[in-house]
Amino acid sequence: MRAIMVMFDSLNRHMLPNYGCDWTHAPNFKKLGEKTVVFDQCYAGSLPCMPARRELHTGRYNFLHRSWGPIEPFDNSMPEVLKQNGVYTHLVTDHQHYWEDGGATYHPRYSSFELVRGQEGDPWKGHLKNPDYPETESPDFFVKSNMFRQDVINRSYFECEDKHPQAVTFSLGMEFIKKNKDEDNWFLQLEAFDPHEPFFAYQHYKDLYPHEYKGKHFDWPPYYFVQEGEEVVEHGRYEYAALLSMCDHYLGRVIELMDKHDMWKDTMLIVNTDHGYLLGEHGWWSKSIMPVYEEIAHTPLFVWDPRVGKKGERRQSIVQTVDLAPTLLEFFGVPLPENMDGRPLRETIQSDQPIRESALFGFHGGHVNITDGKYVYMKAPVSPKNEPLYEYTLIPTHMRKLFSPSELQNIQIQEPFSFTKGCQTMKIRAGEEFTNPFQYGSKLFDLTTDPEQKEEIEDLEIELKFIEKIAEKMRENDAPKEQFERLGIPENGIMTVEELRQQKEAVRKAEQLNILLDNLWDKGAQNQIRALLNIIPENVRQDILNKFEEFVVSSRFNEITTEVVEKFIDVSIPKEEKEKAQYFIRLAGRTN
């Protein structure tokens, strides 16, 4: 038996024809849907990139115990477990986070690996002289960053398509398949960084999406609320679509290779992603700094299992990233390690047999989200400081750097969790890596009547049911006790309507956004103010709100719109802080 996983990054479900999109050009994804089972209720678990990959290896939720980080010494890594049981595992990827501090323990888990350089500011080619920068809509603060500079340099080496990292990655992956097509017991993870931003694609892919655009270069949205005009936003979506079509092209080459060598009879194929991406929906770009809307959490998934033989069918059971490790282990007949949150998908592929009632997902320190496919509930912290919050690790690294000495001054030793194989871990207070979801509040959406999540609903009884379910799943994951405290829920999950009502009232008083009547705000303006509050120190937050209230009252605005907030930032925030307030770009360098 053989297995191939084709994994993309930031692959948007709502931009694929398999899930109802009628304007993107993705014929090979259409073909893929005819050759596999398509999952309609697949959700991410831990976000973003490396937390999702830790889940892919371990079959366990990552986000309740730590943020972005490596495979830990006590983790059961799926490709390594396969390797130890006689299955050859090979990784080909251009996902540059694997060779940064926060991801450097993943690729050695495979039998062999090939790393392709040059994506998204990867410190690859060394140029001392500054390159010629394009005139761009990207924020000035970001354009001045080392990552943007390096990306401009890297692109100069992709003058033809066959030199692009995605093209090289797929070429190497297909080379492995051709070399080993007659061998048995191997797993290939062919992993592309695209269509993650920046949306760099070649002209013949852009020509698929003709549109008038007279603005500056724009293929790298900021991690912030949308401030650009509709023309720029539309262009950004087309740039993403062009890169998506490039991904579709290379996916098609894998399908053709499997057809040519009749590999469907004994080779599993999984096509998946880590998460989605916001392209202006809900007034936001990107991910990581806003609530985890459906566009981010609800992901595409395609699976062909040759033992089952089902294709061209759809499945409605809820599945998650954590299910992929046990699915591959079971496929190769390898016993599952203890403490996996995921379950093998064989029976779900066969007959849509459910493996869970709900899916839990989120960022470390963010909302803890849960969905049953009908509703989604986002439980926010109850404290403005989003505390208590700790990291549990034996390898203290962030995305692109080690933990600082100051972060390690007062570490505690945590007694073993159920999944750490008797190992104690360092317990480290969470620091600057985290945004604060408190200002967004808890949210409940009815996905049946409001799939685009435009209107929050109030239903305390539904919230209480989800709170009980969140607590249950957190207990199953052996979540740290302070996570319950942070969310304001008891460990048994049992609360009364009155207790929840009182908690909501206390949160509203602490939120500090009720300085003006709610009906004066539009959603975009609320996003802007909340984003601003999330990047300024908590001890000056009230002062900023007081100044904003004075600004609105003295200017006699009848409605608080995005234009009002932008004008306030322009006239009231010091220049040295303005770019940070406007673009949140410091975070953009850490939360890909």
Coordinates of C-alpha atoms in Angstrom, one line a residue:
M1 CA 0.0 0.0 0.0
R2 CA 1.1 3.5 -0.8
A3 CA -0.3 6.9 0.3
I4 CA 0.2 10.4 -1.2
M5 CA -0.8 13.6 0.6
V6 CA -1.0 16.8 -1.4
M7 CA -1.2 19.6 1.1
F8 CA -1.7 23.2 0.3
D9 CA -1.5 26.2 2.7
S10 CA -4.4 28.7 3.1
L11 CA -6.5 26.8 0.5
N12 CA -9.9 28.5 0.7
R13 CA -12.9 26.1 0.5
H14 CA -15.2 28.9 -0.7
M15 CA -13.0 29.5 -3.7
L16 CA -13.2 26.0 -5.0
P17 CA -15.8 24.7 -7.6
N18 CA -16.3 21.6 -5.4
Y19 CA -17.8 23.8 -2.8
G20 CA -20.0 26.1 -4.9
C21 CA -17.6 28.7 -6.4
D22 CA -18.6 29.4 -10.0
W23 CA -15.9 31.9 -11.1
T24 CA -12.5 30.4 -10.3
H25 CA -10.7 28.3 -12.8
A26 CA -9.9 25.0 -11.1
P27 CA -10.7 22.1 -13.5
N28 CA -8.4 19.7 -11.7
F29 CA -10.1 20.2 -8.4
K30 CA -13.4 19.4 -10.2
K31 CA -11.7 16.2 -11.5
L32 CA -10.4 15.5 -8.0
G33 CA -14.0 15.6 -6.7
E34 CA -14.9 12.9 -9.2
K35 CA -12.1 10.6 -8.1
T36 CA -12.4 11.0 -4.3
V37 CA -14.8 11.4 -1.4
V38 CA -15.4 15.1 -0.8
F39 CA -15.9 16.2 2.9
D40 CA -18.4 19.0 3.4
Q41 CA -17.9 19.3 7.2
C42 CA -14.1 19.4 7.6
Y43 CA -12.7 21.8 10.2
A44 CA -9.2 22.9 11.2
G45 CA -8.2 22.3 14.8
S46 CA -5.1 24.3 15.9
L47 CA -4.2 27.4 14.0
P48 CA -2.2 28.6 12.1
C49 CA 0.6 26.8 10.1
M50 CA 2.9 24.9 12.5
P51 CA 0.2 24.2 15.1
A52 CA -1.8 22.6 12.3
R53 CA 1.2 20.5 11.3
R54 CA 1.8 19.4 14.9
E55 CA -1.8 18.1 14.8
L56 CA -1.1 16.4 11.5
H57 CA 1.8 14.5 13.1
T58 CA 0.3 13.8 16.5
G59 CA -3.5 13.5 15.9
R60 CA -3.9 15.8 19.0
Y61 CA -5.1 19.4 19.5
N62 CA -2.2 21.7 20.0
F63 CA -3.8 25.1 20.8
L64 CA -4.9 24.5 24.4
H65 CA -1.3 23.9 25.6
R66 CA 1.0 26.0 23.4
S67 CA 1.2 28.3 20.4
W68 CA 3.5 28.0 17.4
G69 CA 6.2 25.5 18.1
P70 CA 8.0 22.3 17.2
I71 CA 7.3 18.6 17.6
E72 CA 8.1 17.9 21.3
P73 CA 10.3 15.0 22.5
F74 CA 7.2 13.3 23.9
D75 CA 5.1 13.6 20.8
N76 CA 4.0 10.6 18.7
S77 CA 4.8 11.8 15.1
M78 CA 2.8 10.0 12.5
P79 CA 5.5 9.8 9.8
E80 CA 8.0 8.7 12.4
V81 CA 5.7 6.0 13.7
L82 CA 5.2 4.8 10.1
K83 CA 9.0 4.8 9.6
Q84 CA 9.5 2.8 12.8
N85 CA 7.0 0.2 11.4
G86 CA 8.6 -0.3 8.0
V87 CA 6.8 2.3 6.0
Y88 CA 9.1 4.7 4.1
T89 CA 8.1 8.3 4.6
H90 CA 9.2 11.2 2.4
L91 CA 8.5 14.9 2.6
V92 CA 8.9 17.4 -0.2
T93 CA 8.0 21.0 0.7
D94 CA 8.6 24.7 0.0
H95 CA 7.0 25.6 3.3
Q96 CA 9.8 27.7 4.8
H97 CA 8.6 27.6 8.3
Y98 CA 10.0 24.1 8.6
W99 CA 13.5 25.5 8.7
E100 CA 12.9 28.3 11.2
D101 CA 13.3 28.0 14.9
G102 CA 9.6 27.1 15.5
G103 CA 9.4 24.3 13.0
A104 CA 12.8 22.7 12.9
T105 CA 11.9 19.4 14.4
Y106 CA 9.3 18.3 11.9
H107 CA 11.1 17.3 8.7
P108 CA 13.7 15.0 10.5
R109 CA 10.8 12.8 11.5
Y110 CA 10.5 11.5 7.9
S111 CA 12.8 8.8 6.3
S112 CA 14.0 11.5 3.9
F113 CA 13.0 15.0 3.0
E114 CA 13.6 17.7 0.3
L115 CA 13.3 21.4 1.2
V116 CA 12.7 23.9 -1.6
R117 CA 13.7 27.5 -0.8
G118 CA 12.4 30.9 -1.7
Q119 CA 8.8 31.4 -0.5
E120 CA 7.5 34.5 1.4
G121 CA 10.7 36.2 2.5
D122 CA 12.6 33.0 3.2
P123 CA 16.2 34.2 3.9
W124 CA 17.5 32.5 0.8
K125 CA 19.6 34.5 -1.6
G126 CA 22.1 37.0 -0.1
H127 CA 22.0 40.5 -1.6
L128 CA 23.7 43.3 0.2
K129 CA 22.4 45.9 -2.2
N130 CA 18.8 46.8 -1.8
P131 CA 16.5 45.6 -4.7
D132 CA 14.2 47.9 -6.7
Y133 CA 11.0 47.9 -4.9
P134 CA 7.6 48.0 -6.7
E135 CA 5.3 50.8 -6.0
T136 CA 2.8 48.9 -3.9
E137 CA -0.5 49.2 -1.9
S138 CA 1.2 47.1 0.8
P139 CA 1.7 49.1 4.0
D140 CA 4.8 51.3 4.3
F141 CA 5.8 49.7 7.6
F142 CA 5.7 46.3 6.0
V143 CA 7.5 47.4 2.8
K144 CA 10.4 48.5 5.0
S145 CA 10.6 45.1 6.7
N146 CA 13.4 42.5 6.0
M147 CA 10.8 40.0 5.0
F148 CA 9.4 42.1 2.2
R149 CA 12.9 43.0 1.1
Q150 CA 13.9 39.4 0.9
D151 CA 10.8 38.4 -0.9
V152 CA 11.6 41.0 -3.7
I153 CA 15.1 39.4 -3.9
N154 CA 13.8 35.9 -4.0
R155 CA 11.3 36.7 -6.8
S156 CA 14.1 37.8 -9.1
Y157 CA 15.1 34.2 -9.3
F158 CA 11.7 32.9 -10.4
E159 CA 11.9 34.5 -13.9
C160 CA 10.4 31.3 -15.4
E161 CA 7.7 29.1 -13.9
D162 CA 9.8 25.9 -13.7
K163 CA 12.0 27.7 -11.2
H164 CA 9.2 28.8 -8.9
P165 CA 9.2 26.9 -5.5
Q166 CA 5.8 25.4 -6.1
A167 CA 6.8 24.1 -9.5
V168 CA 10.1 22.7 -8.1
T169 CA 8.2 21.1 -5.2
F170 CA 5.7 19.3 -7.4
S171 CA 8.5 18.2 -9.8
L172 CA 10.4 16.6 -6.9
G173 CA 7.3 15.0 -5.6
M174 CA 6.5 13.4 -9.0
E175 CA 10.1 12.4 -9.3
F176 CA 9.7 10.4 -6.0
I177 CA 6.4 8.9 -7.3
K178 CA 8.0 7.8 -10.7
K179 CA 11.0 6.4 -8.9
N180 CA 9.0 4.4 -6.4
K181 CA 5.7 3.6 -8.2
D182 CA 6.5 -0.1 -8.3
E183 CA 7.6 -0.3 -4.6
D184 CA 5.4 -0.9 -1.6
N185 CA 4.9 0.6 1.8
W186 CA 5.6 4.3 1.3
F187 CA 4.0 7.6 2.2
L188 CA 4.7 10.9 0.3
Q189 CA 3.8 14.2 1.8
L190 CA 3.9 16.7 -1.2
E191 CA 3.4 20.0 0.5
A192 CA 3.0 23.4 -1.2
F193 CA 3.2 26.7 0.6
D194 CA 0.8 28.2 -2.0
P195 CA -1.8 29.7 -2.2
H196 CA -0.5 31.4 1.0
E197 CA 0.3 35.0 0.6
P198 CA 2.1 36.7 -1.1
F199 CA 0.0 35.8 -4.2
F200 CA 2.8 35.5 -6.7
A201 CA 1.6 33.8 -10.0
Y202 CA 2.6 34.0 -13.6
Q203 CA 0.8 36.1 -16.2
H204 CA -1.0 33.2 -18.0
Y205 CA -2.8 32.4 -14.7
K206 CA -3.7 36.1 -14.1
D207 CA -5.1 36.2 -17.7
L208 CA -7.8 33.8 -16.5
Y209 CA -9.2 36.7 -14.4
P210 CA -9.4 39.7 -16.7
H211 CA -10.4 42.9 -14.8
E212 CA -9.6 46.6 -14.9
Y213 CA -7.2 47.7 -12.3
K214 CA -5.4 51.0 -12.2
G215 CA -3.9 50.8 -8.7
K216 CA -0.5 50.0 -7.4
H217 CA 1.1 46.5 -7.2
F218 CA -0.9 44.5 -4.6
D219 CA -0.5 40.8 -3.9
W220 CA 0.3 40.7 -0.2
P221 CA -2.6 41.8 2.1
P222 CA -1.8 43.0 5.6
Y223 CA -2.9 41.2 8.7
Y224 CA -5.5 43.8 9.6
F225 CA -8.9 45.1 8.8
V226 CA -9.7 46.2 5.3
Q227 CA -8.8 49.8 4.6
E228 CA -8.3 49.6 0.9
G229 CA -11.0 50.5 -1.6
E230 CA -13.2 48.0 -3.4
E231 CA -11.0 48.1 -6.5
V232 CA -8.0 47.0 -4.5
V233 CA -9.9 44.4 -2.6
E234 CA -11.3 42.9 -5.8
H235 CA -7.8 42.9 -7.4
G236 CA -6.4 41.1 -4.3
R237 CA -9.1 38.4 -4.7
Y238 CA -8.1 37.9 -8.3
E239 CA -4.5 37.6 -7.4
Y240 CA -5.3 34.9 -4.9
A241 CA -7.5 33.2 -7.6
A242 CA -4.6 33.3 -10.1
L243 CA -2.3 31.5 -7.6
L244 CA -5.1 29.1 -6.8
S245 CA -5.3 28.2 -10.5
M246 CA -1.5 27.6 -10.5
C247 CA -2.1 25.2 -7.6
D248 CA -4.8 23.5 -9.6
H249 CA -2.4 23.1 -12.6
Y250 CA 0.1 21.2 -10.5
L251 CA -2.5 19.2 -8.7
G252 CA -3.6 18.0 -12.2
R253 CA -0.1 16.7 -12.9
V254 CA -0.3 14.4 -9.8
I255 CA -3.7 13.1 -10.9
E256 CA -2.4 12.5 -14.4
L257 CA 0.5 10.6 -13.0
M258 CA -1.7 8.4 -10.9
D259 CA -3.9 7.8 -14.0
K260 CA -1.0 6.9 -16.2
H261 CA 0.4 4.3 -13.8
D262 CA -2.9 2.9 -12.6
M263 CA -2.0 3.9 -9.0
W264 CA -5.7 4.3 -7.8
K265 CA -5.9 0.5 -7.2
D266 CA -3.6 0.6 -4.2
T267 CA -2.6 4.2 -3.4
M268 CA -4.4 6.4 -1.0
L269 CA -4.7 10.1 -2.0
I270 CA -5.4 12.9 0.5
V271 CA -5.7 16.5 -0.6
N272 CA -6.0 18.9 2.3
T273 CA -4.9 22.2 3.8
D274 CA -4.2 23.7 7.2
H275 CA -6.7 26.6 7.2
G276 CA -8.4 29.1 5.0
Y277 CA -8.0 32.8 4.6
L278 CA -10.0 36.0 4.6
L279 CA -10.1 38.1 1.4
G280 CA -12.1 41.0 2.7
E281 CA -15.0 39.0 4.2
H282 CA -16.2 40.4 7.5
G283 CA -14.1 43.4 6.8
W284 CA -10.8 41.6 7.4
W285 CA -7.7 40.5 5.5
S286 CA -5.8 37.2 6.3
K287 CA -6.2 35.4 9.7
S288 CA -4.9 35.2 13.2
I289 CA -6.0 38.6 14.6
M290 CA -9.8 38.3 14.2
P291 CA -12.4 35.7 15.3
V292 CA -12.0 32.4 13.5
Y293 CA -14.8 32.8 10.9
E294 CA -15.9 29.9 8.6
E295 CA -13.6 31.2 5.8
I296 CA -10.7 30.3 8.0
A297 CA -11.8 27.3 10.0
H298 CA -14.0 25.4 7.5
T299 CA -11.6 23.6 5.2
P300 CA -11.7 21.5 2.1
L301 CA -10.8 17.8 2.2
F302 CA -10.6 15.1 -0.5
V303 CA -9.8 11.5 0.2
W304 CA -9.5 8.4 -2.0
D305 CA -9.2 5.1 0.0
P306 CA -8.5 2.2 -2.5
R307 CA -9.7 -0.3 0.1
V308 CA -13.2 1.3 0.2
G309 CA -13.4 2.4 -3.5
K310 CA -15.8 5.2 -3.0
K311 CA -15.5 8.2 -5.3
G312 CA -17.6 11.1 -6.6
E313 CA -19.5 11.1 -3.3
R314 CA -19.8 13.6 -0.5
R315 CA -19.7 13.1 3.3
Q316 CA -21.5 15.2 5.9
S317 CA -19.9 13.9 9.1
I318 CA -17.7 16.3 11.0
V319 CA -14.0 15.6 10.6
Q320 CA -10.8 17.5 11.5
T321 CA -7.1 17.8 10.9
V322 CA -6.5 15.6 13.9
D323 CA -8.1 12.7 12.0
L324 CA -5.5 12.5 9.3
A325 CA -2.7 10.9 11.4
P326 CA -4.9 8.1 12.6
T327 CA -6.3 7.6 9.1
L328 CA -2.8 7.1 7.7
L329 CA -1.7 4.8 10.5
E330 CA -4.8 2.7 10.2
F331 CA -4.3 2.5 6.4
F332 CA -0.9 1.0 6.8
G333 CA -2.0 -1.3 9.6
V334 CA 0.0 0.4 12.3
P335 CA -1.6 0.5 15.8
L336 CA -2.7 4.0 17.0
P337 CA -0.7 5.5 19.9
E338 CA -2.6 6.4 23.0
N339 CA -4.0 9.9 23.6
M340 CA -5.0 10.7 20.0
D341 CA -7.9 13.1 19.7
G342 CA -8.5 12.0 16.1
R343 CA -10.1 8.9 14.6
P344 CA -9.5 7.0 11.4
L345 CA -11.8 8.0 8.5
R346 CA -12.2 4.6 6.9
E347 CA -15.8 4.0 8.0
T348 CA -16.7 7.7 7.4
I349 CA -15.5 7.3 3.8
Q350 CA -17.4 4.0 3.5
S351 CA -20.8 5.1 4.8
D352 CA -20.6 8.6 6.3
Q353 CA -20.3 7.1 9.8
P354 CA -19.9 9.9 12.3
I355 CA -16.8 10.0 14.5
R356 CA -17.6 13.0 16.5
E357 CA -20.6 15.3 17.4
S358 CA -18.6 18.5 17.2
A359 CA -15.3 20.1 16.3
L360 CA -13.1 22.2 18.5
F361 CA -10.7 24.7 17.0
G362 CA -8.8 27.9 17.7
F363 CA -5.5 29.7 18.3
H364 CA -3.6 29.4 21.5
G365 CA -4.8 32.3 23.7
G366 CA -7.7 33.0 21.3
H367 CA -11.3 32.1 21.3
V368 CA -12.0 28.5 22.0
N369 CA -14.5 27.6 19.2
I370 CA -16.8 24.7 18.7
T371 CA -19.3 23.7 16.0
D372 CA -21.8 21.0 15.5
G373 CA -22.2 21.9 11.8
K374 CA -25.4 23.8 12.6
Y375 CA -24.1 26.4 15.0
V376 CA -20.7 27.7 15.8
Y377 CA -19.9 29.2 19.2
M378 CA -16.8 31.3 19.9
K379 CA -16.0 31.5 23.6
A380 CA -13.9 34.5 24.5
P381 CA -11.9 35.1 27.6
V382 CA -13.7 36.9 30.4
S383 CA -10.7 39.0 31.5
P384 CA -9.5 42.1 29.6
K385 CA -5.9 40.8 30.1
N386 CA -6.8 37.4 28.6
E387 CA -5.3 35.7 31.6
P388 CA -4.2 33.3 33.0
L389 CA -2.4 31.9 29.9
Y390 CA 0.8 29.7 29.7
E391 CA 2.9 27.8 27.2
Y392 CA 3.8 24.2 28.0
T393 CA 6.9 23.0 26.2
L394 CA 10.4 21.5 26.4
I395 CA 11.6 23.4 23.3
P396 CA 10.9 27.1 23.9
T397 CA 10.8 28.6 20.4
H398 CA 8.5 31.0 18.7
M399 CA 8.0 31.2 14.9
R400 CA 11.3 32.8 13.9
K401 CA 13.2 33.1 17.2
L402 CA 13.9 31.4 20.5
F403 CA 12.1 32.5 23.6
S404 CA 13.9 35.5 25.1
P405 CA 15.8 35.3 28.4
S406 CA 13.2 37.6 29.9
E407 CA 10.4 35.1 29.0
L408 CA 12.4 32.3 30.7
Q409 CA 13.2 34.1 33.9
N410 CA 10.4 32.7 36.0
I411 CA 9.5 29.4 34.4
Q412 CA 7.7 26.8 36.5
I413 CA 7.9 23.0 36.2
Q414 CA 4.6 21.4 35.2
E415 CA 3.8 17.9 36.3
P416 CA 3.2 15.5 33.4
F417 CA 0.1 15.8 31.3
S418 CA -1.6 12.6 30.2
F419 CA 0.1 12.7 26.8
T420 CA 3.7 13.7 27.8
K421 CA 4.8 10.1 28.6
G422 CA 5.7 11.0 32.2
C423 CA 7.7 14.1 31.1
Q424 CA 7.4 17.3 33.1
T425 CA 7.3 20.5 30.9
M426 CA 8.2 24.1 31.3
K427 CA 5.3 26.3 32.2
I428 CA 6.0 29.7 30.7
R429 CA 3.7 32.8 30.9
A430 CA 2.4 33.6 27.5
G431 CA 3.8 36.8 26.1
E432 CA 4.0 39.1 23.1
E433 CA 3.1 36.5 20.6
F434 CA -0.6 36.7 21.3
T435 CA -3.5 38.9 20.3
N436 CA -6.2 39.5 22.8
P437 CA -9.7 38.2 21.7
F438 CA -11.4 39.8 24.7
Q439 CA -12.5 42.9 22.8
Y440 CA -14.4 40.7 20.2
G441 CA -16.5 39.0 22.8
S442 CA -18.1 35.6 22.6
K443 CA -20.1 35.0 19.5
L444 CA -22.8 32.5 18.4
F445 CA -23.9 32.0 14.8
D446 CA -26.6 29.9 13.1
L447 CA -24.8 28.4 10.1
T448 CA -28.0 26.9 8.7
T449 CA -29.7 30.2 8.3
D450 CA -26.7 32.4 8.2
P451 CA -23.7 30.6 6.6
E452 CA -21.9 33.8 5.9
Q453 CA -22.0 34.7 9.7
K454 CA -23.4 38.2 9.2
E455 CA -25.6 38.3 12.3
E456 CA -24.8 37.1 15.7
I457 CA -27.6 35.5 17.7
E458 CA -28.5 35.6 21.4
D459 CA -29.5 32.2 22.8
L460 CA -28.3 31.5 26.3
E461 CA -29.6 27.9 26.3
I462 CA -27.6 27.1 23.1
E463 CA -24.5 28.8 24.6
L464 CA -24.8 26.7 27.8
K465 CA -24.9 23.5 25.8
F466 CA -21.8 24.4 23.9
I467 CA -20.0 25.5 27.0
E468 CA -20.7 22.1 28.5
K469 CA -19.4 20.5 25.3
I470 CA -16.3 22.7 25.2
A471 CA -15.5 21.7 28.8
E472 CA -15.9 18.0 28.0
K473 CA -13.5 18.2 25.0
M474 CA -11.0 20.2 27.0
R475 CA -11.0 17.6 29.7
E476 CA -10.5 14.9 27.1
N477 CA -7.5 16.8 25.8
D478 CA -6.2 17.2 29.4
A479 CA -6.3 21.0 29.0
P480 CA -4.5 23.1 31.6
K481 CA -6.8 24.2 34.4
E482 CA -6.2 27.8 33.8
Q483 CA -7.7 27.6 30.4
F484 CA -11.1 27.0 32.1
E485 CA -10.5 30.0 34.3
R486 CA -9.5 32.2 31.3
L487 CA -12.8 31.3 29.6
G488 CA -14.8 31.7 32.7
I489 CA -16.3 28.1 32.6
P490 CA -16.2 25.5 35.3
E491 CA -14.3 22.3 34.6
N492 CA -17.5 20.2 34.5
G493 CA -19.0 22.8 32.1
I494 CA -22.2 23.2 34.1
M495 CA -23.5 26.8 34.3
T496 CA -26.9 28.2 34.9
V497 CA -28.6 30.8 32.7
E498 CA -28.3 33.3 35.5
E499 CA -24.6 32.7 35.9
L500 CA -24.0 33.1 32.2
R501 CA -26.1 36.2 32.1
Q502 CA -24.1 37.8 35.0
Q503 CA -20.9 36.8 33.3
K504 CA -21.9 38.5 30.1
E505 CA -22.9 41.7 32.0
A506 CA -19.5 41.8 33.7
V507 CA -17.7 41.3 30.4
R508 CA -19.7 44.1 28.8
K509 CA -18.7 46.5 31.6
A510 CA -15.1 45.5 31.2
E511 CA -15.1 45.6 27.5
Q512 CA -15.2 49.4 27.4
L513 CA -16.8 49.5 23.9
N514 CA -20.2 50.6 25.2
I515 CA -19.0 54.2 25.4
L516 CA -21.5 55.0 22.7
L517 CA -24.8 53.6 21.6
D518 CA -24.4 50.3 19.8
N519 CA -26.6 51.4 16.9
L520 CA -24.1 54.1 16.0
W521 CA -21.4 51.6 15.1
D522 CA -21.0 49.8 11.8
K523 CA -19.2 46.5 11.9
G524 CA -16.1 47.7 10.1
A525 CA -15.6 50.5 12.7
Q526 CA -16.0 48.0 15.5
N527 CA -13.3 45.8 13.9
Q528 CA -11.0 48.8 13.6
I529 CA -11.4 49.9 17.2
R530 CA -11.0 46.4 18.6
A531 CA -7.9 45.8 16.5
L532 CA -6.5 49.1 17.8
L533 CA -7.2 48.1 21.4
N534 CA -5.5 44.7 20.8
I535 CA -2.2 46.3 19.9
I536 CA -1.9 48.9 22.6
P537 CA -1.0 48.3 26.3
E538 CA -4.0 47.5 28.5
N539 CA -3.2 50.3 30.9
V540 CA -3.6 53.0 28.2
R541 CA -6.7 51.4 26.6
Q542 CA -9.2 53.4 28.5
D543 CA -7.4 56.6 27.7
I544 CA -7.6 55.9 24.0
L545 CA -11.3 55.2 24.3
N546 CA -11.9 58.4 26.2
K547 CA -10.1 60.3 23.5
F548 CA -12.1 58.5 20.8
E549 CA -15.4 59.4 22.6
E550 CA -14.3 63.1 22.8
F551 CA -13.4 63.0 19.1
V552 CA -16.8 61.5 18.1
V553 CA -18.8 63.9 20.4
S554 CA -16.9 67.0 19.4
S555 CA -17.1 66.2 15.8
R556 CA -20.9 65.5 16.0
F557 CA -20.8 62.3 13.9
N558 CA -24.2 60.7 13.5
E559 CA -22.6 57.3 12.8
I560 CA -19.3 55.7 13.6
T561 CA -17.9 54.4 10.4
T562 CA -14.5 53.2 9.3
E563 CA -13.8 56.6 7.9
V564 CA -14.4 58.1 11.4
V565 CA -12.0 55.6 13.0
E566 CA -9.4 56.2 10.3
K567 CA -9.6 60.0 10.8
F568 CA -9.2 59.5 14.6
I569 CA -6.1 57.4 14.1
D570 CA -4.8 60.0 11.7
V571 CA -5.2 63.0 14.0
S572 CA -4.9 61.4 17.4
I573 CA -2.2 58.7 17.3
P574 CA 1.5 59.7 17.4
K575 CA 3.3 59.2 14.0
E576 CA 5.6 56.6 15.4
E577 CA 2.7 54.5 16.6
K578 CA 0.4 55.2 13.7
E579 CA 1.8 52.7 11.3
K580 CA 1.5 50.0 13.9
A581 CA -2.1 51.0 14.7
Q582 CA -3.0 51.1 11.0
Y583 CA -1.4 47.9 9.8
F584 CA -0.6 45.6 12.7
I585 CA 2.4 44.6 10.8
R586 CA 4.5 43.5 13.7
L587 CA 2.1 40.7 14.1
A588 CA 2.1 39.9 10.4
G589 CA 5.7 38.9 10.7
R590 CA 4.9 36.3 13.3
T591 CA 1.5 34.8 12.6
N592 CA 1.6 33.3 9.1

